[in-house]
Amino acid sequence: MASVAQAEQIGMESATPNSLLGMFPQAMAPYWSKQGVDIQLSLNQTLTKSLLKIGQGSLDSAVIPPLAFTAMQKGVGPYARMADKAMSLSENVRGLFTLPGSYYHAITRADSGIHSWADARGKRVYIGPPAGAANSQIISLAAAGGLAEGDCEAIKAPWGAAAQSYQDGQFDVFVGTFSLGSQSLAELSLSNDIRLLGIPGEKMMPPKGLGMQPAEIPANTYPGQVNTESVLTWQTIMMMAVKKDLSDDIAYTLTKQFVEQRLALAKSNSLFNDLLTTDYFVGVNAPLHPGAVRYYREAGIAIPEELLPPQS
């Protein structure tokens, strides 16, 4: 009864239940709960709106794209119509740690004649939903592969309709985010053999601030994949963000349990293997919460100077 009385509840939002970003808080919730922090999780959220709620103080925490926080600080993109307010609210956001997300898969039919990004010149390429952070990420990925912006017919549409539109032949290259070995993509490759478009090794480092890190898709990852060698691509990285006035103890507990239970999560589900190799701070671009700073210092983990909050 004492432990129940001491438990504190916080709200948290993330993406779809079956995505890595939705699976992570579900998997971590029992560990956090054992330490007295109960998560009231809401999935299938628009994360740019979740970030706004954190800035307003009406939401405790959420998984956030780093690019969205950058847009909020500058009052651009999804926050352009409320630029001044968004820039002010961005000062109320704090970071805890980085979460590795999905892998970008650039897919084309094996018989399309497209063997590289350069072959997609003049073709129809899906670049994500309208006004989403994915647009700039995919355009940069294509450019790294040899397809300059403007050299193709860029098509925007909601994520949910993209796979079916690709199957219906509405675009030649489908760039989607999937976990490595995704069952849905495996099934898609069984309908028609697929080729994955990659980037050269010298271009594998994404531009800083894009919210990405290098990744590799091995040959034979999907049953209908015709690539005979590994494909280099980029993987999304996200930030676990919290409101500025979240208690230090809760921020400390969220961070400590994340760091110390990563191995347990990876052992329970191979989809979490990237938690073990992703830098804690690579996706964090908001000042760290003081509670997180306390844990990292106790654990002897060096903190980038630019992420230290004021007066820490």
XYZ file of C-alpha atoms in Angstrom:
312
model
C 0.000 0.000 0.000
C 2.858 2.342 0.769
C 4.402 1.902 -2.682
C 1.043 2.528 -4.342
C 0.538 5.685 -2.310
C 3.962 6.977 -3.297
C 3.587 6.257 -7.015
C 3.381 9.315 -9.221
C 1.540 9.375 -12.529
C 2.743 11.225 -15.604
C 1.307 11.536 -19.087
C 3.350 10.378 -22.074
C 2.593 10.405 -25.812
C 4.206 8.548 -28.681
C 3.627 7.166 -32.174
C 1.721 4.113 -33.401
C 1.580 1.058 -31.086
C 3.479 -1.240 -33.460
C 6.287 1.212 -34.234
C 9.542 1.140 -32.286
C 8.645 4.506 -30.806
C 5.306 3.166 -29.616
C 6.701 -0.156 -28.426
C 9.468 1.444 -26.348
C 7.345 3.211 -23.701
C 5.098 0.146 -23.467
C 8.142 -2.030 -22.762
C 9.654 0.454 -20.294
C 6.454 1.163 -18.365
C 6.833 -1.813 -15.959
C 10.400 -0.799 -15.083
C 9.372 2.806 -14.455
C 6.363 1.649 -12.436
C 8.528 -0.475 -10.128
C 10.426 2.719 -9.284
C 7.262 4.653 -8.473
C 6.513 6.368 -11.804
C 3.297 5.214 -13.491
C 2.983 6.108 -17.166
C -0.388 7.113 -18.602
C 0.489 6.368 -22.207
C -1.361 7.735 -25.223
C -0.320 6.383 -28.638
C -1.146 7.257 -32.265
C -0.319 10.899 -31.546
C 0.884 13.671 -33.863
C 4.240 14.297 -32.226
C 4.553 17.927 -33.335
C 1.351 18.555 -31.346
C 2.703 16.543 -28.412
C 5.709 18.853 -28.346
C 3.422 21.865 -28.230
C 1.582 20.370 -25.243
C 4.883 19.902 -23.418
C 5.756 23.542 -24.047
C 2.358 24.563 -22.714
C 2.820 22.377 -19.642
C -0.303 20.302 -20.326
C 1.705 17.135 -21.082
C 4.547 15.684 -19.033
C 6.544 13.794 -21.660
C 6.630 12.553 -25.245
C 8.863 11.040 -27.893
C 9.764 13.983 -30.128
C 11.543 14.393 -33.494
C 14.582 16.673 -32.970
C 13.658 18.532 -36.167
C 10.286 19.406 -34.643
C 11.982 21.024 -31.652
C 14.262 22.985 -33.985
C 11.185 24.183 -35.913
C 9.519 25.184 -32.647
C 12.559 27.196 -31.555
C 12.544 29.037 -34.884
C 8.767 29.342 -35.224
C 8.740 27.668 -38.633
C 7.194 24.601 -40.285
C 4.160 23.342 -38.332
C 4.566 26.276 -35.918
C 4.785 29.060 -38.496
C 1.279 30.368 -37.812
C 2.070 30.811 -34.125
C 5.755 31.623 -34.466
C 6.211 33.962 -31.495
C 4.242 31.734 -29.125
C 6.029 28.592 -30.318
C 9.455 30.155 -29.815
C 8.477 31.191 -26.307
C 7.039 27.755 -25.450
C 10.208 26.020 -26.676
C 11.963 27.390 -23.592
C 9.787 25.099 -21.447
C 11.050 21.874 -23.094
C 13.811 19.678 -21.679
C 15.459 16.506 -22.997
C 16.307 13.215 -21.287
C 17.877 10.840 -23.824
C 17.968 9.674 -27.441
C 15.756 6.933 -28.844
C 16.741 5.173 -32.083
C 13.764 4.949 -34.397
C 12.970 3.307 -37.702
C 15.190 2.735 -40.725
C 14.529 4.589 -43.954
C 13.886 2.047 -46.703
C 13.981 3.389 -50.263
C 12.048 0.739 -52.195
C 11.523 0.175 -55.891
C 10.307 -2.820 -57.870
C 13.143 -5.121 -58.863
C 12.055 -4.895 -62.523
C 11.695 -1.083 -62.549
C 15.120 -0.502 -64.074
C 16.042 1.677 -61.076
C 19.220 0.303 -59.516
C 20.432 3.444 -57.748
C 19.158 6.842 -56.624
C 20.639 8.389 -59.766
C 18.417 6.130 -61.887
C 15.360 7.767 -60.306
C 15.865 11.059 -62.172
C 12.553 12.125 -63.654
C 10.697 9.413 -61.748
C 7.954 9.690 -59.127
C 9.407 9.513 -55.622
C 7.362 9.446 -52.404
C 8.917 11.822 -49.842
C 6.541 11.496 -46.885
C 3.423 13.296 -45.644
C 2.729 16.966 -46.392
C 4.630 19.409 -44.169
C 6.292 16.597 -42.235
C 9.868 16.463 -40.946
C 10.339 13.418 -43.177
C 10.335 15.582 -46.320
C 13.694 17.182 -45.617
C 15.131 13.904 -44.334
C 14.155 11.974 -47.465
C 15.306 14.746 -49.797
C 18.681 14.758 -48.028
C 18.886 10.955 -48.195
C 18.169 11.003 -51.924
C 20.777 13.719 -52.461
C 23.366 11.634 -50.597
C 22.532 8.790 -52.963
C 22.949 10.950 -56.065
C 19.455 12.319 -56.736
C 19.439 16.098 -56.314
C 16.371 17.941 -55.116
C 14.222 18.862 -58.117
C 15.503 15.999 -60.275
C 12.421 13.884 -59.638
C 8.672 14.271 -59.225
C 8.340 14.476 -55.448
C 5.048 13.082 -54.177
C 3.624 13.793 -50.710
C 0.855 11.768 -49.106
C -0.059 10.473 -45.626
C 2.066 7.574 -44.361
C -0.963 5.310 -44.028
C -1.791 5.436 -47.723
C 1.770 5.247 -49.039
C 2.315 1.477 -49.154
C -0.930 0.847 -51.016
C -0.218 3.724 -53.406
C 3.171 2.161 -54.170
C 1.516 -1.179 -54.885
C -0.969 0.603 -57.149
C 1.926 2.062 -59.148
C 1.399 5.693 -58.150
C 5.128 6.243 -57.595
C 8.346 4.562 -58.682
C 10.307 4.867 -55.432
C 8.634 4.466 -52.055
C 10.684 5.832 -49.147
C 9.202 4.637 -45.881
C 10.258 4.196 -42.266
C 10.249 0.613 -41.025
C 11.859 -1.359 -38.241
C 14.623 -3.631 -39.510
C 12.996 -6.836 -40.747
C 9.501 -5.328 -40.658
C 6.804 -7.942 -41.208
C 4.679 -5.548 -43.265
C 7.591 -4.847 -45.596
C 8.393 -8.569 -45.809
C 4.833 -9.159 -46.974
C 5.094 -6.276 -49.438
C 8.244 -7.829 -50.930
C 6.406 -11.109 -51.508
C 3.909 -9.389 -53.824
C 6.687 -8.099 -56.079
C 10.451 -8.443 -55.631
C 11.995 -5.240 -54.330
C 15.306 -3.455 -54.615
C 16.503 -1.169 -51.815
C 18.372 1.971 -52.855
C 21.390 2.830 -50.753
C 23.939 5.596 -50.315
C 27.721 5.338 -50.807
C 29.921 4.827 -47.780
C 31.482 8.275 -47.974
C 27.983 9.800 -47.705
C 26.746 7.663 -44.844
C 27.035 10.404 -42.203
C 23.817 12.489 -42.263
C 24.045 16.290 -42.035
C 24.142 17.456 -38.423
C 20.772 18.440 -37.012
C 18.771 16.280 -39.415
C 17.719 13.833 -36.705
C 19.357 10.814 -38.332
C 22.224 8.383 -37.846
C 23.928 5.886 -40.210
C 22.394 2.422 -40.483
C 22.750 -0.737 -42.537
C 20.154 -3.085 -44.022
C 21.745 -6.509 -44.645
C 21.150 -8.468 -47.834
C 18.325 -11.002 -47.572
C 16.576 -9.067 -44.806
C 13.308 -9.448 -46.754
C 12.203 -12.506 -48.731
C 11.692 -10.595 -51.984
C 14.805 -8.387 -51.639
C 17.138 -8.740 -54.637
C 20.103 -6.792 -53.188
C 23.094 -9.108 -52.869
C 25.025 -6.745 -50.569
C 24.168 -4.689 -47.511
C 22.475 -1.352 -48.173
C 23.608 1.789 -46.346
C 20.822 4.094 -45.240
C 19.856 6.407 -42.375
C 17.909 5.721 -39.217
C 15.679 8.233 -37.468
C 16.594 9.305 -33.963
C 14.180 10.832 -31.499
C 14.330 12.699 -28.214
C 12.494 11.784 -25.050
C 11.310 15.240 -24.041
C 9.673 16.426 -20.832
C 8.233 19.661 -19.546
C 10.642 21.988 -17.755
C 8.857 21.815 -14.400
C 8.657 18.019 -14.217
C 10.104 17.012 -10.854
C 13.817 16.253 -10.763
C 13.151 12.883 -9.156
C 10.828 11.729 -11.951
C 13.227 12.890 -14.676
C 16.031 11.118 -12.807
C 14.031 7.874 -12.607
C 12.979 7.938 -16.270
C 16.591 8.433 -17.358
C 18.188 5.973 -14.931
C 15.801 3.146 -15.813
C 16.232 3.766 -19.538
C 20.014 3.519 -19.318
C 20.061 0.570 -16.944
C 17.316 -1.520 -18.598
C 18.405 -1.185 -22.232
C 20.081 -4.590 -22.191
C 16.982 -6.239 -20.733
C 14.843 -4.691 -23.466
C 17.238 -5.830 -26.199
C 17.234 -9.377 -24.795
C 13.448 -9.417 -24.737
C 13.040 -8.130 -28.310
C 15.734 -7.873 -30.989
C 13.991 -4.781 -32.383
C 15.489 -2.919 -29.407
C 19.084 -3.886 -30.230
C 19.845 -0.377 -31.472
C 19.297 0.936 -27.943
C 22.666 -0.592 -27.030
C 24.711 1.235 -29.655
C 22.978 4.613 -29.969
C 24.653 7.539 -28.206
C 22.541 8.893 -25.336
C 22.692 12.459 -26.633
C 22.895 12.247 -30.450
C 19.181 13.030 -30.863
C 18.844 15.491 -27.982
C 18.781 19.155 -28.994
C 16.854 20.616 -26.043
C 18.671 21.418 -22.788
C 18.787 18.383 -20.520
C 16.460 18.260 -17.535
C 18.377 18.706 -14.243
C 17.108 15.297 -13.088
C 18.717 13.665 -16.132
C 21.918 15.615 -15.549
C 22.028 14.276 -11.991
C 21.821 10.693 -13.183
C 24.418 11.049 -15.952
C 26.867 12.655 -13.524
C 26.294 9.919 -10.942
C 26.888 7.301 -13.637
C 30.066 9.017 -14.851
C 28.633 9.675 -18.326
C 30.142 12.753 -19.996
C 27.515 15.321 -20.998
C 27.988 17.568 -24.056
C 28.503 21.108 -22.773
C 25.836 22.574 -25.066
C 23.135 20.373 -23.511
C 23.653 21.493 -19.933
C 20.699 23.550 -18.644
C 21.331 26.994 -17.176
C 22.940 26.995 -13.711
C 23.935 23.310 -13.775
